[in-house]
Short mmCIF file of N, CA and C in Angstrom, two decimals:
data_model
loop_
_atom_site.label_atom_id
_atom_site.label_comp_id
_atom_site.label_asym_id
_atom_site.label_seq_id
_atom_site.Cartn_x
_atom_site.Cartn_y
_atom_site.Cartn_z
N SER S 1 1.14 -1.39 -0.18
CA SER S 1 -0.10 0.30 -0.06
C SER S 1 1.08 1.16 0.32
N ALA S 2 0.34 2.52 -0.35
CA ALA S 2 0.94 3.73 -0.33
C ALA S 2 1.81 3.94 1.21
N ALA S 3 0.68 3.70 2.33
CA ALA S 3 1.25 4.12 3.59
C ALA S 3 2.38 3.16 3.94
N ALA S 4 2.55 2.11 3.70
CA ALA S 4 3.46 0.84 3.75
C ALA S 4 4.73 1.47 2.85
N ARG S 5 4.44 1.98 1.79
CA ARG S 5 5.54 2.46 1.18
C ARG S 5 6.26 3.50 1.93
N ARG S 6 5.50 4.57 2.30
CA ARG S 6 5.91 5.56 2.55
C ARG S 6 6.75 5.33 4.28
N THR S 7 6.27 4.35 4.68
CA THR S 7 7.05 4.03 6.09
C THR S 7 8.30 3.11 6.23
N THR S 8 8.38 2.56 4.82
CA THR S 8 9.68 1.77 4.79
C THR S 8 10.79 2.57 3.97
N GLY S 9 12.03 2.11 4.05
CA GLY S 9 13.07 2.40 2.88
C GLY S 9 13.91 1.31 2.44
N ALA S 10 14.91 1.30 1.60
CA ALA S 10 15.65 0.61 1.11
C ALA S 10 16.91 0.77 1.66
N SER S 11 17.85 -0.07 2.08
CA SER S 11 19.19 -0.34 2.48
C SER S 11 20.12 -0.29 1.46
N ALA S 12 20.86 -0.13 1.95
CA ALA S 12 22.43 0.00 1.18
C ALA S 12 22.30 -1.34 -0.47
N THR S 13 21.85 -2.39 0.18
CA THR S 13 21.61 -3.41 -0.83
C THR S 13 20.52 -3.73 -0.84
N GLY S 14 19.47 -2.58 -1.27
CA GLY S 14 18.46 -2.52 -2.23
C GLY S 14 17.26 -3.34 -1.29
N ARG S 15 17.19 -4.18 -0.34
CA ARG S 15 16.63 -5.01 0.38
C ARG S 15 15.84 -3.55 1.19
N ARG S 16 14.11 -3.95 1.58
CA ARG S 16 13.57 -3.55 2.25
C ARG S 16 13.61 -3.34 3.54
N ARG S 17 13.75 -2.34 4.45
CA ARG S 17 13.99 -2.42 5.35
C ARG S 17 12.38 -1.73 6.75
N ALA S 18 11.84 -2.46 7.51
CA ALA S 18 10.97 -1.37 8.08
C ALA S 18 11.58 -0.19 8.80
N ALA S 19 10.69 0.72 8.81
CA ALA S 19 11.08 1.99 9.37
C ALA S 19 10.65 2.35 10.83
N PRO S 20 11.39 2.87 11.59
CA PRO S 20 11.65 3.20 12.98
C PRO S 20 10.13 3.67 13.55
N PRO S 21 9.50 3.29 14.40
CA PRO S 21 8.43 3.59 15.33
C PRO S 21 7.90 5.14 14.99
N ALA S 22 8.88 5.80 15.02
CA ALA S 22 8.64 7.36 14.80
C ALA S 22 7.84 7.42 13.50
N ALA S 23 8.44 7.02 12.53
CA ALA S 23 8.33 7.06 11.30
C ALA S 23 6.86 6.58 11.15
N ASN S 24 6.92 5.26 11.42
CA ASN S 24 5.26 4.06 11.32
C ASN S 24 3.93 5.53 12.01
N ALA S 25 4.29 5.82 12.98
CA ALA S 25 3.27 6.47 13.94
C ALA S 25 3.25 7.93 13.37
N LEU S 26 4.21 8.81 12.80
CA LEU S 26 3.90 10.00 11.92
C LEU S 26 3.52 9.74 10.48
N SER S 27 3.50 8.71 10.01
CA SER S 27 3.69 8.71 8.73
C SER S 27 2.23 9.33 8.35
N ALA S 28 1.21 9.18 8.81
CA ALA S 28 -0.46 9.55 8.23
C ALA S 28 -0.33 11.08 8.86
N TYR S 29 0.49 11.53 9.12
CA TYR S 29 0.53 13.26 9.41
C TYR S 29 1.92 13.91 8.74
N LEU S 30 2.75 13.33 8.39
CA LEU S 30 3.35 14.23 7.77
C LEU S 30 3.98 13.86 6.13
N PRO S 31 3.85 14.80 5.43
CA PRO S 31 4.32 14.94 4.06
C PRO S 31 5.42 13.64 3.84
N SER S 32 5.15 13.18 2.54
CA SER S 32 6.27 11.97 2.55
C SER S 32 7.54 12.26 2.52
N HIS S 33 8.20 13.61 1.84
CA HIS S 33 9.63 13.46 1.88
C HIS S 33 10.18 14.11 3.20
N LEU S 34 9.18 13.97 4.31
CA LEU S 34 10.02 13.85 5.51
C LEU S 34 9.95 13.21 6.47
N LEU S 35 9.90 11.80 5.58
CA LEU S 35 9.93 10.73 6.49
C LEU S 35 11.29 10.34 6.58
N PRO S 36 11.99 10.44 5.59
CA PRO S 36 13.29 9.76 5.48
C PRO S 36 13.93 10.59 6.61
N ALA S 37 13.73 11.66 6.84
CA ALA S 37 14.24 12.36 8.41
C ALA S 37 14.07 11.67 9.49
N LEU S 38 13.04 10.77 9.42
CA LEU S 38 12.84 9.94 10.57
C LEU S 38 13.55 8.89 10.84
N ARG S 39 14.26 8.48 10.00
CA ARG S 39 14.96 7.07 10.39
C ARG S 39 15.28 6.96 11.63
N GLY S 40 15.52 5.95 11.90
CA GLY S 40 16.30 5.76 13.48
C GLY S 40 16.09 6.86 14.48
N PHE S 41 14.67 7.83 14.58
CA PHE S 41 14.72 9.00 15.27
C PHE S 41 13.69 8.19 16.16
N GLU S 42 13.72 8.26 17.73
CA GLU S 42 12.81 8.23 18.59
C GLU S 42 12.94 9.54 19.77
N GLY S 43 13.57 10.13 19.76
CA GLY S 43 14.10 11.23 20.73
C GLY S 43 15.41 11.55 21.18
N GLU S 44 15.83 12.98 20.85
CA GLU S 44 16.98 13.41 20.94
C GLU S 44 16.96 14.62 21.38
N PHE S 45 18.35 15.24 21.93
CA PHE S 45 18.64 16.43 22.54
C PHE S 45 18.78 17.42 21.21
N ARG S 46 18.28 18.67 20.91
CA ARG S 46 18.50 19.14 19.45
C ARG S 46 18.67 20.68 19.77
N LYS S 47 19.16 21.65 19.38
CA LYS S 47 19.26 22.92 19.32
C LYS S 47 18.01 23.70 17.84
N VAL S 48 17.13 24.24 18.10
CA VAL S 48 15.88 24.29 17.43
C VAL S 48 15.43 25.74 17.86
N ALA S 49 14.98 26.57 17.09
CA ALA S 49 13.71 27.74 17.25
C ALA S 49 12.62 27.53 17.28
N VAL S 50 11.84 27.96 18.28
CA VAL S 50 10.81 27.81 18.90
C VAL S 50 10.03 28.96 18.56
N LEU S 51 8.89 29.40 17.64
CA LEU S 51 7.94 30.30 17.60
C LEU S 51 6.64 29.99 17.92
N PHE S 52 5.99 30.58 18.99
CA PHE S 52 4.61 30.52 19.40
C PHE S 52 4.13 31.70 18.73
N LEU S 53 2.83 31.76 18.14
CA LEU S 53 2.02 33.07 17.90
C LEU S 53 0.48 32.84 18.54
N GLU S 54 0.32 34.14 18.80
CA GLU S 54 -1.54 33.96 18.94
C GLU S 54 -1.80 34.49 18.07
N LEU S 55 -3.35 34.37 17.80
CA LEU S 55 -3.85 35.05 16.76
C LEU S 55 -5.50 35.72 17.44
N ARG S 56 -5.71 36.81 17.16
CA ARG S 56 -7.20 37.24 17.97
C ARG S 56 -7.86 37.50 17.06
N GLY S 57 -9.05 37.36 16.37
CA GLY S 57 -10.00 37.51 15.82
C GLY S 57 -10.78 36.30 15.30
N GLN S 58 -12.49 36.55 15.20
CA GLN S 58 -13.32 35.59 15.06
C GLN S 58 -13.86 35.35 13.71
N ALA S 59 -13.02 36.01 12.72
CA ALA S 59 -13.75 35.88 11.37
C ALA S 59 -13.05 34.34 10.88
N LEU S 60 -14.00 33.42 11.09
CA LEU S 60 -13.72 31.86 10.42
C LEU S 60 -12.96 32.28 8.88
N THR S 61 -13.52 32.75 8.25
CA THR S 61 -12.80 32.78 7.06
C THR S 61 -11.68 33.20 7.16
N ALA S 62 -11.30 34.34 7.45
CA ALA S 62 -10.15 35.41 7.64
C ALA S 62 -9.03 34.36 8.56
N LEU S 63 -9.50 33.33 9.58
CA LEU S 63 -8.78 32.49 9.87
C LEU S 63 -8.28 31.48 8.79
N GLN S 64 -8.93 31.17 8.21
CA GLN S 64 -8.67 29.83 7.19
C GLN S 64 -7.55 30.38 6.09
N ALA S 65 -7.55 31.36 5.47
CA ALA S 65 -6.83 32.39 4.96
C ALA S 65 -5.33 32.69 5.83
N TRP S 66 -5.27 32.88 7.09
CA TRP S 66 -4.21 33.26 7.58
C TRP S 66 -3.51 31.96 7.82
N TYR S 67 -4.23 30.72 8.15
CA TYR S 67 -3.91 29.64 8.39
C TYR S 67 -3.01 29.06 7.01
N LEU S 68 -3.68 29.27 6.09
CA LEU S 68 -2.87 28.93 4.68
C LEU S 68 -1.54 29.86 4.35
N SER S 69 -1.68 31.07 4.68
CA SER S 69 -0.60 32.20 4.68
C SER S 69 0.63 31.41 5.81
N LEU S 70 -0.04 30.88 6.97
CA LEU S 70 1.31 30.52 7.58
C LEU S 70 1.79 29.44 6.95
N CYS S 71 1.17 28.14 6.73
CA CYS S 71 1.44 27.32 5.99
C CYS S 71 2.62 27.74 5.25
N GLU S 72 2.27 28.75 3.87
CA GLU S 72 3.21 28.52 2.96
C GLU S 72 4.48 29.50 3.46
N VAL S 73 4.26 30.42 4.54
CA VAL S 73 5.84 31.07 5.05
C VAL S 73 6.40 29.86 5.69
N LEU S 74 6.01 28.92 6.25
CA LEU S 74 6.88 27.81 7.27
C LEU S 74 7.19 26.89 5.99
N ASP S 75 6.78 26.56 4.85
CA ASP S 75 7.16 26.11 3.87
C ASP S 75 8.72 26.82 3.34
N ARG S 76 8.45 27.81 3.10
CA ARG S 76 9.23 28.97 2.60
C ARG S 76 10.82 28.81 3.25
N TYR S 77 10.27 28.66 4.77
CA TYR S 77 11.55 28.95 5.75
C TYR S 77 11.62 27.29 6.39
N GLU S 78 11.18 26.45 5.69
CA GLU S 78 11.69 24.88 6.37
C GLU S 78 10.76 24.94 7.84
N GLY S 79 9.74 25.40 8.28
CA GLY S 79 9.29 25.61 9.59
C GLY S 79 8.43 24.23 9.58
N LEU S 80 8.02 24.07 10.87
CA LEU S 80 7.02 23.00 11.23
C LEU S 80 6.28 23.24 11.74
N LEU S 81 4.82 23.20 11.52
CA LEU S 81 3.87 23.41 12.41
C LEU S 81 3.56 22.77 13.53
N LEU S 82 3.82 22.57 14.82
CA LEU S 82 3.55 21.49 15.94
C LEU S 82 2.38 21.10 16.12
N LYS S 83 1.79 22.36 17.15
CA LYS S 83 0.47 22.20 17.53
C LYS S 83 0.11 23.94 17.40
N THR S 84 -1.59 23.49 17.70
CA THR S 84 -2.73 24.68 17.41
C THR S 84 -3.39 24.17 18.75
N ASP S 85 -4.05 25.70 19.13
CA ASP S 85 -5.04 25.52 20.17
C ASP S 85 -6.17 26.13 20.03
N LEU S 86 -6.75 26.07 19.50
CA LEU S 86 -8.16 26.99 18.90
C LEU S 86 -9.05 27.25 19.68
N SER S 87 -9.38 28.60 20.11
CA SER S 87 -10.61 28.66 21.37
C SER S 87 -11.11 30.25 20.79
N THR S 88 -12.25 30.28 21.20
CA THR S 88 -13.27 31.53 20.75
C THR S 88 -12.27 32.83 21.40
N ALA S 89 -11.28 32.81 22.21
CA ALA S 89 -10.82 33.74 22.97
C ALA S 89 -9.63 33.91 22.05
N GLY S 90 -9.28 33.12 21.33
CA GLY S 90 -7.85 33.21 20.32
C GLY S 90 -7.13 32.02 19.99
N SER S 91 -6.40 31.91 18.87
CA SER S 91 -5.66 30.55 19.07
C SER S 91 -4.04 30.70 19.36
N LYS S 92 -3.48 29.86 19.52
CA LYS S 92 -2.13 29.81 19.44
C LYS S 92 -1.52 28.77 18.66
N TRP S 93 -0.53 28.98 17.61
CA TRP S 93 0.47 28.15 17.05
C TRP S 93 1.91 28.28 17.76
N ILE S 94 2.41 26.64 17.57
CA ILE S 94 3.74 26.18 17.89
C ILE S 94 4.18 26.23 16.81
N CYS S 95 5.26 26.42 16.54
CA CYS S 95 6.30 26.29 15.39
C CYS S 95 7.72 26.11 15.38
N LEU S 96 8.11 25.19 14.70
CA LEU S 96 9.79 24.87 15.14
C LEU S 96 10.44 24.98 13.88
N PHE S 97 11.67 25.17 13.79
CA PHE S 97 12.53 25.60 12.89
C PHE S 97 14.09 24.86 13.65
N GLY S 98 13.96 23.58 12.79
CA GLY S 98 15.47 23.00 13.06
C GLY S 98 15.04 21.37 13.45
N VAL S 99 13.45 21.04 12.94
CA VAL S 99 13.26 19.58 13.31
C VAL S 99 12.21 19.47 11.97
N PRO S 100 12.28 18.81 11.12
CA PRO S 100 13.61 17.30 11.44
C PRO S 100 14.72 18.08 10.78
N GLN S 101 14.68 18.64 9.83
CA GLN S 101 15.94 19.01 9.53
C GLN S 101 16.61 20.47 9.97
N VAL S 102 18.28 20.26 10.32
CA VAL S 102 18.65 21.32 11.00
C VAL S 102 19.38 22.24 10.25
N HIS S 103 19.23 23.69 10.41
CA HIS S 103 19.82 24.63 9.36
C HIS S 103 20.74 25.58 10.64
N GLU S 104 22.09 25.71 10.29
CA GLU S 104 22.82 26.59 11.35
C GLU S 104 21.86 27.72 11.52
N GLU S 105 21.16 28.37 10.61
CA GLU S 105 20.42 29.63 10.53
C GLU S 105 19.03 29.59 11.05
N ASP S 106 18.81 28.55 11.63
CA ASP S 106 17.39 28.68 12.19
C ASP S 106 16.93 29.47 12.92
N PRO S 107 17.52 29.83 14.03
CA PRO S 107 17.12 30.90 14.53
C PRO S 107 16.83 32.72 13.79
N ASP S 108 17.52 32.74 12.33
CA ASP S 108 17.41 33.43 11.07
C ASP S 108 15.78 32.84 10.46
N ARG S 109 16.00 32.07 10.34
CA ARG S 109 14.89 31.22 9.48
C ARG S 109 13.52 31.72 10.23
N ALA S 110 13.47 31.37 11.53
CA ALA S 110 12.52 31.62 12.50
C ALA S 110 11.84 33.31 12.41
N SER S 111 13.06 33.94 12.29
CA SER S 111 13.21 35.69 12.80
C SER S 111 12.12 35.89 11.61
N ARG S 112 12.88 35.67 10.59
CA ARG S 112 12.11 36.03 9.04
C ARG S 112 10.62 35.48 8.72
N ALA S 113 10.47 34.38 9.02
CA ALA S 113 9.00 33.95 9.13
C ALA S 113 7.97 34.76 9.98
N ALA S 114 8.64 34.73 11.68
CA ALA S 114 7.56 35.61 12.10
C ALA S 114 7.37 36.83 11.64
N LEU S 115 8.28 37.69 10.72
CA LEU S 115 8.02 38.99 10.52
C LEU S 115 7.24 38.57 8.95
N ASP S 116 7.34 37.77 8.43
CA ASP S 116 6.49 37.40 7.04
C ASP S 116 4.92 37.19 7.75
N VAL S 117 5.25 36.35 8.74
CA VAL S 117 3.44 36.31 9.48
C VAL S 117 2.63 37.51 9.72
N ILE S 118 3.69 38.30 10.37
CA ILE S 118 2.84 39.74 10.62
C ILE S 118 2.58 40.47 9.66
N ARG S 119 3.29 40.61 8.90
CA ARG S 119 3.02 41.43 7.33
C ARG S 119 1.69 40.52 6.79
N ALA S 120 1.53 39.41 6.71
CA ALA S 120 0.65 38.74 5.60
C ALA S 120 -0.68 38.69 6.74
N THR S 121 -0.85 39.49 7.91
CA THR S 121 -1.74 38.68 8.53
C THR S 121 -3.01 40.19 8.95
N PRO S 122 -3.87 39.98 7.93
CA PRO S 122 -4.96 41.18 7.63
C PRO S 122 -5.34 41.80 8.74
N LYS S 123 -5.87 42.85 8.49
CA LYS S 123 -6.32 43.85 9.56
C LYS S 123 -7.32 43.47 10.79
N ARG S 124 -8.21 42.66 10.19
CA ARG S 124 -9.23 42.05 11.05
C ARG S 124 -9.02 41.18 12.35
N LEU S 125 -7.56 40.63 12.10
CA LEU S 125 -6.76 39.92 12.64
C LEU S 125 -5.69 40.44 13.53
N ALA S 126 -5.77 39.98 14.74
CA ALA S 126 -4.51 40.54 15.32
C ALA S 126 -3.48 39.33 16.07
N VAL S 127 -1.96 39.50 15.65
CA VAL S 127 -1.26 38.25 16.04
C VAL S 127 -0.14 39.07 16.59
N ARG S 128 0.64 38.24 17.50
CA ARG S 128 1.94 38.26 18.17
C ARG S 128 2.37 37.24 18.60
N GLY S 129 3.63 37.28 18.99
CA GLY S 129 4.52 36.29 18.68
C GLY S 129 5.72 36.24 19.91
N GLY S 130 6.12 34.89 20.31
CA GLY S 130 7.32 34.79 21.27
C GLY S 130 8.43 33.92 20.39
N LEU S 131 9.68 34.08 20.25
CA LEU S 131 10.44 33.33 19.65
C LEU S 131 11.58 33.32 20.60
N HIS S 132 12.30 31.95 20.60
CA HIS S 132 13.38 31.86 21.50
C HIS S 132 14.00 30.57 20.97
N ALA S 133 15.58 30.10 20.83
CA ALA S 133 16.20 29.50 20.60
C ALA S 133 16.71 28.65 21.63
N GLY S 134 16.89 27.65 21.38
CA GLY S 134 18.06 26.77 22.33
C GLY S 134 17.68 25.27 22.39
N THR S 135 18.17 24.75 23.43
CA THR S 135 18.15 23.12 23.29
C THR S 135 16.96 22.58 23.78
N VAL S 136 16.57 21.91 23.14
CA VAL S 136 15.27 20.92 23.46
C VAL S 136 15.19 19.63 23.54
N ALA S 137 14.28 18.71 24.26
CA ALA S 137 14.23 17.34 24.00
C ALA S 137 13.05 17.40 23.06
N ASN S 138 13.40 16.48 21.60
CA ASN S 138 12.15 16.28 21.00
C ASN S 138 11.95 14.80 21.28
N VAL S 139 10.89 14.25 21.52
CA VAL S 139 10.52 12.96 21.54
C VAL S 139 8.76 12.48 21.16
N ILE S 140 9.02 11.49 21.29
CA ILE S 140 7.60 10.56 20.87
C ILE S 140 7.10 10.41 22.30
N VAL S 141 5.98 10.78 22.76
CA VAL S 141 5.19 10.79 24.12
C VAL S 141 4.24 9.97 23.71
N GLY S 142 3.51 9.24 24.77
CA GLY S 142 2.22 8.75 25.19
C GLY S 142 2.07 7.06 25.22
N THR S 143 1.28 6.61 24.50
CA THR S 143 1.22 5.00 24.91
C THR S 143 1.06 4.42 23.22
N LYS S 144 0.84 3.41 23.23
CA LYS S 144 1.11 2.51 21.92
C LYS S 144 -0.24 2.96 20.84
N SER S 145 -1.23 3.41 21.76
CA SER S 145 -2.59 3.70 21.35
C SER S 145 -2.80 4.86 20.97
N ARG S 146 -1.92 5.84 21.26
CA ARG S 146 -1.77 7.20 21.03
C ARG S 146 -0.72 7.80 21.30
N ARG S 147 -0.02 8.20 20.36
CA ARG S 147 1.33 9.05 20.38
C ARG S 147 1.26 10.32 19.90
N SER S 148 2.34 10.89 20.18
CA SER S 148 2.57 12.17 19.50
C SER S 148 4.18 12.73 19.76
N PHE S 149 4.41 13.38 18.65
CA PHE S 149 5.85 13.98 18.69
C PHE S 149 5.69 15.39 19.53
N ASP S 150 6.44 15.86 20.38
CA ASP S 150 6.66 16.94 21.04
C ASP S 150 7.56 17.64 21.50
N VAL S 151 8.06 18.58 21.91
CA VAL S 151 9.25 19.30 22.05
C VAL S 151 9.47 19.46 23.52
N MET S 152 10.04 19.54 24.53
CA MET S 152 10.22 20.20 25.68
C MET S 152 11.42 20.79 26.23
N GLY S 153 11.31 21.87 27.11
CA GLY S 153 12.69 22.32 27.46
C GLY S 153 12.67 24.17 27.87
N ASP S 154 13.39 24.61 28.06
CA ASP S 154 13.84 25.64 28.61
C ASP S 154 13.32 26.53 27.54
N ALA S 155 13.74 26.38 26.36
CA ALA S 155 13.49 27.34 25.01
C ALA S 155 12.22 27.22 24.47
N VAL S 156 11.13 26.26 24.65
CA VAL S 156 9.60 26.02 24.67
C VAL S 156 9.22 26.87 25.75
N ASN S 157 9.49 27.18 26.85
CA ASN S 157 9.09 28.05 27.72
C ASN S 157 9.18 29.43 27.85
N ALA S 158 10.52 29.25 27.22
CA ALA S 158 10.98 30.85 27.25
C ALA S 158 10.32 31.43 26.02
N ALA S 159 10.02 30.76 25.07
CA ALA S 159 8.99 31.03 23.75
C ALA S 159 7.89 31.50 24.07
N ALA S 160 7.13 30.76 25.12
CA ALA S 160 5.70 31.01 25.60
C ALA S 160 5.80 32.13 26.43
N ARG S 161 6.98 32.59 27.38
CA ARG S 161 6.46 33.60 28.26
C ARG S 161 6.69 34.80 27.25
N ALA S 162 7.56 34.73 26.33
CA ALA S 162 8.05 36.11 25.48
C ALA S 162 6.59 36.21 24.78
N LEU S 163 5.56 35.23 24.40
CA LEU S 163 4.56 35.41 23.73
C LEU S 163 3.57 36.08 24.68
N CYS S 164 3.82 36.07 25.76
CA CYS S 164 2.70 36.57 26.97
C CYS S 164 2.85 37.86 27.09
N LYS S 165 4.43 38.30 26.88
CA LYS S 165 4.79 39.87 26.90
C LYS S 165 4.47 40.90 25.78
N ALA S 166 4.63 40.20 24.22
CA ALA S 166 4.67 40.83 23.15
C ALA S 166 3.42 41.56 23.21
N PRO S 167 3.39 42.67 22.55
CA PRO S 167 2.56 43.55 22.33
C PRO S 167 1.85 42.89 20.65
N TRP S 168 0.64 43.55 20.63
CA TRP S 168 0.07 42.93 19.28
C TRP S 168 0.53 43.50 18.13
N GLY S 169 0.95 42.43 17.52
CA GLY S 169 1.63 43.26 15.91
C GLY S 169 3.12 43.12 16.23
N GLU S 170 3.43 42.50 17.16
CA GLU S 170 5.16 42.24 17.18
C GLU S 170 5.42 40.63 17.90
N VAL S 171 6.91 40.65 17.34
CA VAL S 171 7.18 39.15 17.94
C VAL S 171 8.33 39.97 19.21
N LEU S 172 8.29 38.99 20.27
CA LEU S 172 9.60 39.21 21.19
C LEU S 172 10.52 37.89 21.11
#
């Protein structure tokens, strides 16, 4: 099947080998071109840039357009949308740079992405952000029946605190 082909890879001898559990668990949620980066991945400490965004505004059509714009920006700078928290009070979005692919300039990529997101936000919506770079533990958490990829560490916490202090229309 297509899912099985996405979650296995050929060895140097040309034989098929099973993908690691991380690739199997995430294959339904990630684009197929990212799956090779998960080979042998179960968790590690890694330097990343964490960008928290908060969006305020209740126009659902504007939210959809903003989300598509965010996805374009993340693709351009090779960022990853890790989580969203949608509510009527506002939505929060956690973006990572440096997972699964590491670039020396991931903090710069995150900064440029944040500025592009701010510029692309329509007037009827308000956005603010918190950005921090540092070492995180990126792991697969949960049970066999429900697992997810997550990052933990001071860099995540610092980005969340920066978000809370940021004025609307800015990124700290």
